[in-house]
Tab-separated table of C-alpha atoms in Angstrom:
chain	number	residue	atom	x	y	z
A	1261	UNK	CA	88.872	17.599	-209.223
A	1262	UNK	CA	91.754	20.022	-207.992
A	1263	UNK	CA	93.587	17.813	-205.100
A	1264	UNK	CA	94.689	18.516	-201.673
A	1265	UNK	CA	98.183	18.786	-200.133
A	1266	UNK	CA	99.423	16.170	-198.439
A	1267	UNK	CA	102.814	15.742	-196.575
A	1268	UNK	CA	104.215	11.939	-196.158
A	1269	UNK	CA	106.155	10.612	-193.038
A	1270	UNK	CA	107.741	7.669	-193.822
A	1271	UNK	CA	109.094	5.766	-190.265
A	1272	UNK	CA	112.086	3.514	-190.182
A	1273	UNK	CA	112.698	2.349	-186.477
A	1274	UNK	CA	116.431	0.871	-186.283
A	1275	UNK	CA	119.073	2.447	-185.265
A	1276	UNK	CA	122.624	0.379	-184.537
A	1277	UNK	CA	122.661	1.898	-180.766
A	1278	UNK	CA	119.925	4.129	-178.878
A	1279	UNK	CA	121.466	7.442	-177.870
A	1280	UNK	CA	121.152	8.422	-174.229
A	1281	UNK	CA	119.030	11.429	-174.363
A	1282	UNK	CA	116.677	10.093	-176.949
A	1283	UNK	CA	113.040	9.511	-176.170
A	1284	UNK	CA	112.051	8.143	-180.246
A	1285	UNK	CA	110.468	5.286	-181.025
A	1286	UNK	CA	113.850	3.520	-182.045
A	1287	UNK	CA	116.229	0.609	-180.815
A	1288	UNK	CA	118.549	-2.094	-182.964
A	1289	UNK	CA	117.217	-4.675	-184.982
A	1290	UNK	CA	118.707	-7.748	-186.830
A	1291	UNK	CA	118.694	-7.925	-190.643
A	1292	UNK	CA	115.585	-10.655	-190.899
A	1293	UNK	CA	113.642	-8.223	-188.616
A	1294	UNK	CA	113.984	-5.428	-191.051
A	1295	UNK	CA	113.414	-7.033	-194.139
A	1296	UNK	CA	110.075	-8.189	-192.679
A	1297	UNK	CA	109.576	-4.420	-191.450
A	1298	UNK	CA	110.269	-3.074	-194.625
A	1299	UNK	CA	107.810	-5.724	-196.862
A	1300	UNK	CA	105.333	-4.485	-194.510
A	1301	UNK	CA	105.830	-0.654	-194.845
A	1302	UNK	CA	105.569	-1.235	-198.815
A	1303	UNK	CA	102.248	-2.733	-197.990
A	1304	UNK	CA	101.275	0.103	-195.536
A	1305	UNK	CA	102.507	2.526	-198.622
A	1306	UNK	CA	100.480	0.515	-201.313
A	1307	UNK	CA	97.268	1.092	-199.573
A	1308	UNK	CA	97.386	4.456	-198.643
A	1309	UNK	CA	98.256	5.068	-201.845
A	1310	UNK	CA	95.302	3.631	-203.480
A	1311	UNK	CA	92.635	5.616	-201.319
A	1312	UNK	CA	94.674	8.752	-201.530
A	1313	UNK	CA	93.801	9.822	-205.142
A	1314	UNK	CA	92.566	12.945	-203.996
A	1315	UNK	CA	95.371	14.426	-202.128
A	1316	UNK	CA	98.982	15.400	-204.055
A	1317	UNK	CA	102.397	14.639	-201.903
A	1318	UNK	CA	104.256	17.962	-201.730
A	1319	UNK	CA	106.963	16.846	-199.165
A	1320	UNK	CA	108.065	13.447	-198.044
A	1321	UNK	CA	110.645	13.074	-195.117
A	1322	UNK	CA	112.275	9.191	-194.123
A	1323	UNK	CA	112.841	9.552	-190.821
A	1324	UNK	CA	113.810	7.398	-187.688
A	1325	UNK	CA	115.759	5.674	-186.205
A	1326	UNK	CA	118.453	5.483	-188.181
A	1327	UNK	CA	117.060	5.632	-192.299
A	1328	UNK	CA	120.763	5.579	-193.342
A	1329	UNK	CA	121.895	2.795	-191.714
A	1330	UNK	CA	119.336	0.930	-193.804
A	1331	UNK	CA	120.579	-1.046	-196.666
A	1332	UNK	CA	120.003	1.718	-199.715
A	1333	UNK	CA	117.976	-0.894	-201.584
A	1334	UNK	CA	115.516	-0.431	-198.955
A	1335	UNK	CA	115.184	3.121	-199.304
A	1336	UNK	CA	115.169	2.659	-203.247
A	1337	UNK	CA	112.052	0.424	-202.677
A	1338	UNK	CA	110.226	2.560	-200.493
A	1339	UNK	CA	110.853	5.996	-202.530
A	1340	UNK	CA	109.976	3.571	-205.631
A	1341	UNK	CA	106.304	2.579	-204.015
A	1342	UNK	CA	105.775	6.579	-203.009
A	1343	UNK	CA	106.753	7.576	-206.461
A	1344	UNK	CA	104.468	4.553	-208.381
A	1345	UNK	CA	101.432	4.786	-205.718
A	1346	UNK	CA	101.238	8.467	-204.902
A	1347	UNK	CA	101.277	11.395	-206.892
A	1348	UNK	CA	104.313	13.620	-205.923
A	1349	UNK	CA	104.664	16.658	-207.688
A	1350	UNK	CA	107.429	17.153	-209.420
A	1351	UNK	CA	109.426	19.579	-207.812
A	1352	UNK	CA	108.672	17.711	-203.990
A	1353	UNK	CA	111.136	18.385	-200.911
A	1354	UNK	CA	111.900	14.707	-200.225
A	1355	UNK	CA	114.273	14.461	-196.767
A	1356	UNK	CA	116.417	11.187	-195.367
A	1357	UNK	CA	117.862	12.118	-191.549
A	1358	UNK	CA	121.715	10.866	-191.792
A	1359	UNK	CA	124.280	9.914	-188.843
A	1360	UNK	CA	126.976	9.899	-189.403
A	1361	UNK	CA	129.250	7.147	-190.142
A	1362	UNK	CA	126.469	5.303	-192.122
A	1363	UNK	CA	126.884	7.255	-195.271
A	1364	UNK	CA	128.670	6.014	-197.711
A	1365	UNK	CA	128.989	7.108	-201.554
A	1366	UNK	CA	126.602	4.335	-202.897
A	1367	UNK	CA	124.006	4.969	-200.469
A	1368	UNK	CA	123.773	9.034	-201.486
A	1369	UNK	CA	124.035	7.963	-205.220
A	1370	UNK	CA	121.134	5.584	-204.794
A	1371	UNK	CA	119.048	8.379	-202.671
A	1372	UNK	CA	120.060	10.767	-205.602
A	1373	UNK	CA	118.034	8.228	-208.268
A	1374	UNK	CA	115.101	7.885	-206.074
A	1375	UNK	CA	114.745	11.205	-205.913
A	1376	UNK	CA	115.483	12.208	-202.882
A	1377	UNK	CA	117.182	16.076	-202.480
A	1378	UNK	CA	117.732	17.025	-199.358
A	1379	UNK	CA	119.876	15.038	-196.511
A	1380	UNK	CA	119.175	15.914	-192.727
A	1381	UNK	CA	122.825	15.179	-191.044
A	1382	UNK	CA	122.466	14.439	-186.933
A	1383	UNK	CA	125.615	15.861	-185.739
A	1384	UNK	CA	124.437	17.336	-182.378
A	1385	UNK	CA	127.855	18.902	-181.575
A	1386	UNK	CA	131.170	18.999	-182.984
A	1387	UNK	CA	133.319	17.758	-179.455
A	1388	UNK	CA	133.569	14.510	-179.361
A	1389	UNK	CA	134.048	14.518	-175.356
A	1390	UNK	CA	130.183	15.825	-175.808
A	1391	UNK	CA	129.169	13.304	-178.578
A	1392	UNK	CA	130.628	10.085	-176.357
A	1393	UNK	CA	128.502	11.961	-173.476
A	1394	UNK	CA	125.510	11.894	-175.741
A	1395	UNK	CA	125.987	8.120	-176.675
A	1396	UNK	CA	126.318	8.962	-180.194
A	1397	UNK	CA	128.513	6.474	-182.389
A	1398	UNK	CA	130.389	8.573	-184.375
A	1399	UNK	CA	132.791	11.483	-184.215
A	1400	UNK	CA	132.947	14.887	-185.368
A	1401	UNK	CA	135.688	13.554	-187.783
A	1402	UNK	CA	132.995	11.093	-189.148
A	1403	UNK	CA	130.421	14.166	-189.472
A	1404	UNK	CA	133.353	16.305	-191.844
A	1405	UNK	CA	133.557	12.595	-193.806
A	1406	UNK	CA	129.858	12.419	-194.340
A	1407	UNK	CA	129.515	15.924	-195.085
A	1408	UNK	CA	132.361	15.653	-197.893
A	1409	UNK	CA	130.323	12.758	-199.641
A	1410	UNK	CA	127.391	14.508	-199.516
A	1411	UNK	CA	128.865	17.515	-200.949
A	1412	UNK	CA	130.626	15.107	-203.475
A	1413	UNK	CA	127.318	13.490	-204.922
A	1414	UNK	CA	126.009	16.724	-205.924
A	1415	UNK	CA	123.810	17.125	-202.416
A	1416	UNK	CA	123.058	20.790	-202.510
A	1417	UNK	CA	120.046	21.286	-199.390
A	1418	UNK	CA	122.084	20.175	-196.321
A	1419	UNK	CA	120.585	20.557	-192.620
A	1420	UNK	CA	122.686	20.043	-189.916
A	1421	UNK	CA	121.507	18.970	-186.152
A	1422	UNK	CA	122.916	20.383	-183.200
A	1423	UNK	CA	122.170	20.135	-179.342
A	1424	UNK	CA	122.827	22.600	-176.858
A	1425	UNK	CA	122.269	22.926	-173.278
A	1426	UNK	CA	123.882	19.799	-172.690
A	1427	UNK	CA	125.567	18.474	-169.455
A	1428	UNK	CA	129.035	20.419	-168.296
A	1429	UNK	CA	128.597	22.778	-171.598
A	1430	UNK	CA	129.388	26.200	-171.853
A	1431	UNK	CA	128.625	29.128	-174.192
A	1432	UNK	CA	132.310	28.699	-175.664
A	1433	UNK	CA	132.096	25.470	-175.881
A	1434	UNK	CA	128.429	25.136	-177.888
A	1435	UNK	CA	129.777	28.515	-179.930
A	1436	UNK	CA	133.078	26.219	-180.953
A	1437	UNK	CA	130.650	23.887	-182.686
A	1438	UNK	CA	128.479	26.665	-184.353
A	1439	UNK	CA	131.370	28.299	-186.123
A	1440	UNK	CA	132.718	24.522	-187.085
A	1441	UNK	CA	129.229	24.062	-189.032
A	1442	UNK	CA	128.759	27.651	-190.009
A	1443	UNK	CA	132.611	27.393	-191.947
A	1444	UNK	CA	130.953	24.388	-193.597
A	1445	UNK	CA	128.307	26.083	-195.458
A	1446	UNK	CA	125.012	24.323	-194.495
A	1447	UNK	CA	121.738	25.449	-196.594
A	1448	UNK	CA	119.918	24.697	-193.117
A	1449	UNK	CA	120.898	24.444	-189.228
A	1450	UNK	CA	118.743	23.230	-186.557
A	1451	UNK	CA	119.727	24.113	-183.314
A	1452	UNK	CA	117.714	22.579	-179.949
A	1453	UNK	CA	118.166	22.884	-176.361
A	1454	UNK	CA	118.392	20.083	-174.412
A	1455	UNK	CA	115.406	18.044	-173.025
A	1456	UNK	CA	115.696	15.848	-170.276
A	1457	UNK	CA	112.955	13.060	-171.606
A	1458	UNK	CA	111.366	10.358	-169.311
A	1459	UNK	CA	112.297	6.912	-170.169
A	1460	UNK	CA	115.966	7.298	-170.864
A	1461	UNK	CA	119.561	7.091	-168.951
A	1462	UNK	CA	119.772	10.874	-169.429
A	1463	UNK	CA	116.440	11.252	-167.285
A	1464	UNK	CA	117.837	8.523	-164.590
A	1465	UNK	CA	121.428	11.097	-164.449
A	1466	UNK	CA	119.571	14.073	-165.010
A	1467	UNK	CA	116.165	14.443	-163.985
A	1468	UNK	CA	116.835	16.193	-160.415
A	1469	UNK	CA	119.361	18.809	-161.970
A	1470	UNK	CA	116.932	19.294	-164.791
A	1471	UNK	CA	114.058	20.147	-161.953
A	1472	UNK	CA	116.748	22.615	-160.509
A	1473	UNK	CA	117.652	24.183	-163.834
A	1474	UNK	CA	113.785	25.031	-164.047
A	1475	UNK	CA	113.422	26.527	-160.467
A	1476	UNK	CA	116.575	28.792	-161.064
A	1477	UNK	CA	118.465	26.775	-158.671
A	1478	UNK	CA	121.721	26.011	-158.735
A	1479	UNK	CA	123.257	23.161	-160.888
A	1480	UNK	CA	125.231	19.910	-160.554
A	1481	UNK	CA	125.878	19.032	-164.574
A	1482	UNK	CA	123.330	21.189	-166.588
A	1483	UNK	CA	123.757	24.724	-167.393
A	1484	UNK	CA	121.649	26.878	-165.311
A	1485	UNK	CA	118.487	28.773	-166.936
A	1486	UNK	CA	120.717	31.890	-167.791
A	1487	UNK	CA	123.393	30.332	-169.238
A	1488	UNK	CA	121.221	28.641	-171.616
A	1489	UNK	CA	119.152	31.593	-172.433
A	1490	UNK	CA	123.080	33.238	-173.529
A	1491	UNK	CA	123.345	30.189	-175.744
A	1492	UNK	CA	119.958	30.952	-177.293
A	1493	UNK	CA	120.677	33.907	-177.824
A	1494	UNK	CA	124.314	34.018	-179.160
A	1495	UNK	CA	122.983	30.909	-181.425
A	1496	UNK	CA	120.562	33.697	-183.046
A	1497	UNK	CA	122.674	36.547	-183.417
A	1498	UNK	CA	126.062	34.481	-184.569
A	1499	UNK	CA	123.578	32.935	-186.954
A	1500	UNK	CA	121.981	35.967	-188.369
A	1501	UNK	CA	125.274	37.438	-188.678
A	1502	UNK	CA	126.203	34.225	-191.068
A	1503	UNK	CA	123.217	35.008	-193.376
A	1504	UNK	CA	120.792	32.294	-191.930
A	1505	UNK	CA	117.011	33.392	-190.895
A	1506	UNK	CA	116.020	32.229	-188.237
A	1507	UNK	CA	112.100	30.809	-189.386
A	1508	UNK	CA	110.997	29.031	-185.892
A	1509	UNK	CA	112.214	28.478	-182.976
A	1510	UNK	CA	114.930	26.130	-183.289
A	1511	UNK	CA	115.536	26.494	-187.024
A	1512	UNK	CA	117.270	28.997	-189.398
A	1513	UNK	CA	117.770	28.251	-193.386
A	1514	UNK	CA	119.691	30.190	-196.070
A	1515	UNK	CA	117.224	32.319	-198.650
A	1516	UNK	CA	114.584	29.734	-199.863
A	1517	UNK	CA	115.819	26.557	-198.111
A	1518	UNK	CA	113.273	26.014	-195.409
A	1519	UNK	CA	112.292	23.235	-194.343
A	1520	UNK	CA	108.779	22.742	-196.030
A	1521	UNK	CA	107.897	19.574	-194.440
A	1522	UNK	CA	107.988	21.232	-191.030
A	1523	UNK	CA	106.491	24.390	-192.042
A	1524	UNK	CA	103.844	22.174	-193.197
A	1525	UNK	CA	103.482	20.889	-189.474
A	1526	UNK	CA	103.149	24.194	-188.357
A	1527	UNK	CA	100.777	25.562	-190.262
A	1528	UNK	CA	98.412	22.141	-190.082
A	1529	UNK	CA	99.153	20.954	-193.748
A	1530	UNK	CA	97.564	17.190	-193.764
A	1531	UNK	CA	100.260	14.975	-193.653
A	1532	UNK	CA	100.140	10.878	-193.520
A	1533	UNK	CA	102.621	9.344	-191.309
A	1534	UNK	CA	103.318	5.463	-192.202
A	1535	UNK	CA	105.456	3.212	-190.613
A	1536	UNK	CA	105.898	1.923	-187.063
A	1537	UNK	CA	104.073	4.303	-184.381
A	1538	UNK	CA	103.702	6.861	-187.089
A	1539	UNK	CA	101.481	9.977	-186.961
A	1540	UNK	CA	98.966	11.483	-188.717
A	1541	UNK	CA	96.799	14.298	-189.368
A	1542	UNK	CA	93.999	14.258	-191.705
A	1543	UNK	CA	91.152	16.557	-192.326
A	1544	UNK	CA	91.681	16.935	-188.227
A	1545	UNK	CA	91.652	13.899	-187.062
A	1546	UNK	CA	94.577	12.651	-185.502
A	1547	UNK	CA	95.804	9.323	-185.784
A	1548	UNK	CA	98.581	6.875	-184.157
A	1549	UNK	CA	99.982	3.773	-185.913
A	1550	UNK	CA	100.788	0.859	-182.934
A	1551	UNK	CA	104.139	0.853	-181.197
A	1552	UNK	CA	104.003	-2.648	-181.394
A	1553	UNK	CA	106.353	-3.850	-183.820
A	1554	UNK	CA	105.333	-7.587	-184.564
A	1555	UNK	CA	101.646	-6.625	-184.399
A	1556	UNK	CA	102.595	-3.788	-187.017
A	1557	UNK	CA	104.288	-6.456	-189.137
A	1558	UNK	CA	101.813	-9.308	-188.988
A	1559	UNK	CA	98.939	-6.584	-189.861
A	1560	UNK	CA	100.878	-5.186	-192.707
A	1561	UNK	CA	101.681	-8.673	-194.101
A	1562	UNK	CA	98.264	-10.228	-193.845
A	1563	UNK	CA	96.852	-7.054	-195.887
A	1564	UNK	CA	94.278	-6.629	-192.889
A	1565	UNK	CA	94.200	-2.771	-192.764
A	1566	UNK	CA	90.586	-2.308	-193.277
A	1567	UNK	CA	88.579	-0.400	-190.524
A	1568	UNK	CA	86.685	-2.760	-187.935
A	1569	UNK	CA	82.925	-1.486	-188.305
A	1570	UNK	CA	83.060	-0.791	-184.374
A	1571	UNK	CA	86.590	0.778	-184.403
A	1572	UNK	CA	85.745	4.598	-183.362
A	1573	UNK	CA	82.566	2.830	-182.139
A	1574	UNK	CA	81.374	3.248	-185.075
A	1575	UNK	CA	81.275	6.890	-185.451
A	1576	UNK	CA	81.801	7.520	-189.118
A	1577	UNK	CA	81.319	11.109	-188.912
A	1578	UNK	CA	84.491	10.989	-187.306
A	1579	UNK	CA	86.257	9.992	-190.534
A	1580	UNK	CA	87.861	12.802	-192.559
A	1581	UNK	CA	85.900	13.819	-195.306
A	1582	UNK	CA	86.348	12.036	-198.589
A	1583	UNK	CA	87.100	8.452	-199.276
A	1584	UNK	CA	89.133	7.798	-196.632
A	1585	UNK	CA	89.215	4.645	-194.568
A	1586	UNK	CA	91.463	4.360	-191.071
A	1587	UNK	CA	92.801	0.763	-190.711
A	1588	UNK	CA	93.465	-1.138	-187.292
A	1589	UNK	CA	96.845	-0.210	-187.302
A	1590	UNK	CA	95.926	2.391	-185.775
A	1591	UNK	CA	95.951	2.628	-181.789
A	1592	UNK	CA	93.920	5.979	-181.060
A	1593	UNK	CA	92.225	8.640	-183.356
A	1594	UNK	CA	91.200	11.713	-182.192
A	1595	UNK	CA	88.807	14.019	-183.589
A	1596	UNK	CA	90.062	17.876	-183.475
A	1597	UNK	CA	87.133	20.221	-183.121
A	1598	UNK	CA	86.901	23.886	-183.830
A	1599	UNK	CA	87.771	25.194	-180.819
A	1600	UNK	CA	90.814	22.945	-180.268
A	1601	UNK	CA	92.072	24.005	-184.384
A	1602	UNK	CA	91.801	27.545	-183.063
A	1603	UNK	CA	94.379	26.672	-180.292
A	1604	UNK	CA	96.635	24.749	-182.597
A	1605	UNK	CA	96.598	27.223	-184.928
A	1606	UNK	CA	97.159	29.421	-182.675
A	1607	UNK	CA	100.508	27.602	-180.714
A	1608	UNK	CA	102.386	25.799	-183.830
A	1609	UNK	CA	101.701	29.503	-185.694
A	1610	UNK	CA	103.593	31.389	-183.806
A	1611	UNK	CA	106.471	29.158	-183.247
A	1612	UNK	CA	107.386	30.900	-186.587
A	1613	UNK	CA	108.882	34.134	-186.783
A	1614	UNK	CA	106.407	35.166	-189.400
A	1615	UNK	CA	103.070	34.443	-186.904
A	1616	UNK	CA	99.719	33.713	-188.194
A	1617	UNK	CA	97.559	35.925	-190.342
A	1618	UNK	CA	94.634	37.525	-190.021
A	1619	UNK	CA	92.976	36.448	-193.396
A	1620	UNK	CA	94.330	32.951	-192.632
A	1621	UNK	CA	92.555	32.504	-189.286
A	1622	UNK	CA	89.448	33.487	-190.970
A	1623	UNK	CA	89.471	31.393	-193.352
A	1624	UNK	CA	90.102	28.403	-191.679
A	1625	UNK	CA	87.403	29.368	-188.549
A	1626	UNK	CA	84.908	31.659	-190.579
A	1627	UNK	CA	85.556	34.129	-188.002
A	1628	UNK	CA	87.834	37.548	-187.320
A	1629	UNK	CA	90.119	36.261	-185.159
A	1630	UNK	CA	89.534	38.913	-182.596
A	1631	UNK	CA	85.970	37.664	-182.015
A	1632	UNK	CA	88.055	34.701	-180.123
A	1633	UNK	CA	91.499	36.116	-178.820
A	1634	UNK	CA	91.044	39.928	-178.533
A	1635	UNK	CA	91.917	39.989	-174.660
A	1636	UNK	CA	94.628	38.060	-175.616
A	1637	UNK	CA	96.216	39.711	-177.940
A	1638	UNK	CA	95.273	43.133	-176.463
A	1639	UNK	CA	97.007	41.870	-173.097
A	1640	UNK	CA	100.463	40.440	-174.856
A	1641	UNK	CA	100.586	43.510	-177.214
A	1642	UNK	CA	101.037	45.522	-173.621
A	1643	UNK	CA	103.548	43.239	-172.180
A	1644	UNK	CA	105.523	43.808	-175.609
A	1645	UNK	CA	105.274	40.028	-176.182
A	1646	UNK	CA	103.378	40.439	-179.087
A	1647	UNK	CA	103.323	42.380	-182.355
A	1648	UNK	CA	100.060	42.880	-184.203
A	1649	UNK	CA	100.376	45.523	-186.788
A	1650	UNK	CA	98.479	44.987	-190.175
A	1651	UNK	CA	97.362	41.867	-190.978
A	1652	UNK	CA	100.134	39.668	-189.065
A	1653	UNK	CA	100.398	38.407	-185.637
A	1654	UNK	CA	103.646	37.244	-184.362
A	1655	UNK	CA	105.607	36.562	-181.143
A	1656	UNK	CA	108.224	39.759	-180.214
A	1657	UNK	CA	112.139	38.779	-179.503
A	1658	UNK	CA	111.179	39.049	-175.900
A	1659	UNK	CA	107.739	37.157	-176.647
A	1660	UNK	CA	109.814	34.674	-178.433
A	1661	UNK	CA	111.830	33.986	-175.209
A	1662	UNK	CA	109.006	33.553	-173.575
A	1663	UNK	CA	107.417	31.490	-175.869
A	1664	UNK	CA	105.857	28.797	-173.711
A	1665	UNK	CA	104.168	31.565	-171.559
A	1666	UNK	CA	103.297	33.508	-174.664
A	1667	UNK	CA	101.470	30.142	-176.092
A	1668	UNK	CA	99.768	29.478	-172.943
A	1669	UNK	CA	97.643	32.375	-173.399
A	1670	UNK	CA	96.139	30.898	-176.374
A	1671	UNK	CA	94.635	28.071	-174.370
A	1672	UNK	CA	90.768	27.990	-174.709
C-alpha cells in the first residue's frame, strides 16, 4: 500500500530564561523535570509510531523552547525512537532550533549521528543593546561562536532568525544586522516583524504603542507603520540582491534550501506534532496535546493514551481515515470541513510567493476553483493585488503588502 506524507513536530518546552516578547509554550525547568519529560515524549513517540504504518516521515523539526540547551543524549534518544518507530525516508529534512550559547562541538557532532542536517540558529538581531532589550541570553559574539561550530562540524543548511520592528529600531540599524548575517553565508534567513503578544512583559511595555503603530499614530518606542513597511521592504530587495528568494512572507532560502517542513504547513501536508501542547493535523482534523505539563507526564508514563469511547462524544466519523486512534492527551480536536479547507487553502497558499494552483485546488475540492472564489479573484485582479495568469494564483508585490487584507477576501 503506497503511504502518505507525514511531517513530525517534535516539542521540547525548556528554555534556561523566557524571552520578553515570546508568547511559546516555554519556561525553565530543573534537570529531574526533564528527564521525566523526555521518558514521556519517547513514550508519546513509541505509540504514534506503532499506528502510523501507513504514513512515511518526510520532515521532522525539534523545536521549543530551547532543544539545544537539552543534554545531546536527549536529542540522540528521541531522533533514535523517530528513526526505530517511524519510517523516515532517507533523504528527510530533519531541523533542531539553536540559541546561541548552548551549542557546543559535542552537541552538533551528536545531532550529526542522529541524523539530523539542518540547524535553525535564533539570533534575532546582531546589536546586543537590542538582544539585552529582547531578554535574550546571549550576544551577537556568542551567535559568530555558534555559527563557527556549526560551520566546523560539517553543518551545511543553516537558517538564521532575525526580528525587526523592534522597540527604538531604525532601518539602519535592522539593515546593520542583515549585512552582518548576509557576510556570513546562511543557506536560509528568516526575517519577522515584531508582534506585540498578550501574556508577556513586552505586551505590559508595549501594548498601547503597538495600538498606535496600527492606527498610524504617532509612536513612543515602536517604529511607526511606515517605517516598518521601509524595513520590509529594504529586507526584500537587500536580500534578493544577495541571491536569496524570497518563498513566503517572512522567509527567503538560497537555490533548493527551503524550508520543507514549513512549506509543508502551508500547503496542508499532515503533520503529527508530539510533545507538550503540540499540534496536529491529520486527514483534517486538528488536534492539541494539553498544556499541562505534569498531566502530560503522568499520561505519557502510565501508557494511558488510548481514546476514551466518549472523547469527541463519541463521534468516530470524526477520526481521520485509516487506523488512527486520538489519545486523551489531547485537549480539543476539531474537525475541518470542506468549506473551511477551501479557506485554508486558500490563506496559508498564498503566503507563498508561488500561490496556489489551479489543478491543485481541484483536486483537493473536486471543483474549478472559480466555481467558489471567482468574485474574488476577479475583484483583487482589478485592485492589482492579485495575479492570475495560467494556471497559478498568487499575491502581487503590492498584494503581498497587503497581505492580511488580500487573505481576508478568501473568508467564506
Amino acid at each position: 500500500m503506497k503511504t502518505k506524507n507525514l511531517e513530525l513536530y517534535i516539542h521540547t518546552p525548556f528554555c534556561i530564561k523566557k524571552c520578553d516578547y515570546c508568547d511559546f509554550l516555554s519556561f525553565p525547568a530543573d534537570s529531574s523535570t526533564q528527564v521525566r519529560y523526555i521518558h514521556a515524549l519517547l513514550q508519546e513517540i513509541r505509540f504514534y509510531g506503532a499506528l502510523m504504518g501507513n504514513y512515511t516521515v518526510s520532515t521532522v523539526f525539534i523545536g521549543g523552547g530551547t532543544p539545544s540547551w537539552l543534554e545531546p543524549e536527549f536529542i540522540g534518544a528521541i531522533m533514535q525512537e523517530v528513526l526505530t518507530n517511524f519510517e523516515v525516508e532517507e533523504d528527510a529534512e530533519i531541523t533542531i532550533e539553536c540559541n546561541p550559547g548552548t551549542v557546543t562541538a559535542s552537541k552538533l557532532e551528536i545531532y550529526k549521528k542522529v541524523g539530523i542536517n539542518r540547524l535553525s540558529i535564533g539570533l534575532q538581531s546582531a546589536d546586543n543593546a537590542e538582544l539585552k532589550l529582547l531578554g535574550r541570553i546571549h550576544t551577537f559574539e556568542q551567535f559568530l561562536k555558534t555559527y563557527e561550530l556549526a560551520r566546523n562540524a560539517g553543518c551545511d543548511n543553516i537558517n538564521v532568525d532575525l526580528i525587526s520592528g523592534l522597540p527604538h529600531q531604525t532601518l539602519e540599524k535592522f539593515l546593520r544586522s542583515l549585512q552582518h548575517v548576509i557576510r556570513l553565508k546562511p543557506e536560509h534567513i528568516s526575517a519577522y516583524s515584531l508582534i506585540i503578544e498578550k501574556g508577556t512583559p513586552f505586551y505590559e511595555r508595549y501594548k498601547f504603542d503597538a495600538v498606535k503603530q496600527h492606527a498610524g499614530i504617532k509612536t513612543e518606542a515602536l517604529p511607526s507603520e511606515d517605517e516598518v513597511y521601509r524595513i520590509y521592504k529594504a529586507t526584500q530587495d537587500i536580500l534578493n540582491q544577495a541571491g536569496y528568494q524570497q518563498y513566503e512572507i517572512s522567509n527567503f532560502a538560497r537555490k533548493g534550501y527551503r524550508c520543507k517542513h514549513n512549506v509543508g504547513y502551508w500547503t496542508r501536508e499532515n503533520y503529527l506534532g508530539v510533545g507538550l501542547g503540540a499540534s496536529s493535523l491529520l486527514e483534517n482534523v486538528r488536534y492539541e496535546n494539553t498544556r499541562e505539563l505534569y498531566s502530560y507526564i503522568d499520561l505519557c508514563e502510565k501508557q494511558e493514551l488510548l481514546l476514551p469511547d466518549d472523547f469527541l462524544g463519541g463521534e468516530k466519523e470524526c477520526m481521520p481515515e485509516g487506523d488512527w486512534f486520538g489519545t486523551n492527551l489531547h485537549v480539543s480536536a476539531e474537525v475541518i470541513d470542506n468549506k473551511e479547507q477551501m479557506v485554508e487553502f486558500m490563506i496559508l497558499g498564498l503566503r507563498m510567493n508561488e500561490g496556489v494552483t489551479r489543478a491543485d485546488f481541484e483536486r483537493n475540492f473536486g471543483k474549478p476553483i472559480d466555481v467558489v472564489y471567482r468574485e474574488v479573484i476577479e475583484k483583487l485582479r482589478e485592485q492589482e493585488l492579485l495575479s492570475a495568469y495560467g494556471g497559478s494564483i498568487a499575491l502581487t508585490d503590492r498584494g503581498m503588502d497587503l497581505a492580511n487584507y488580500c487573505m481576508g477576501q478568501f473568508l467564506l
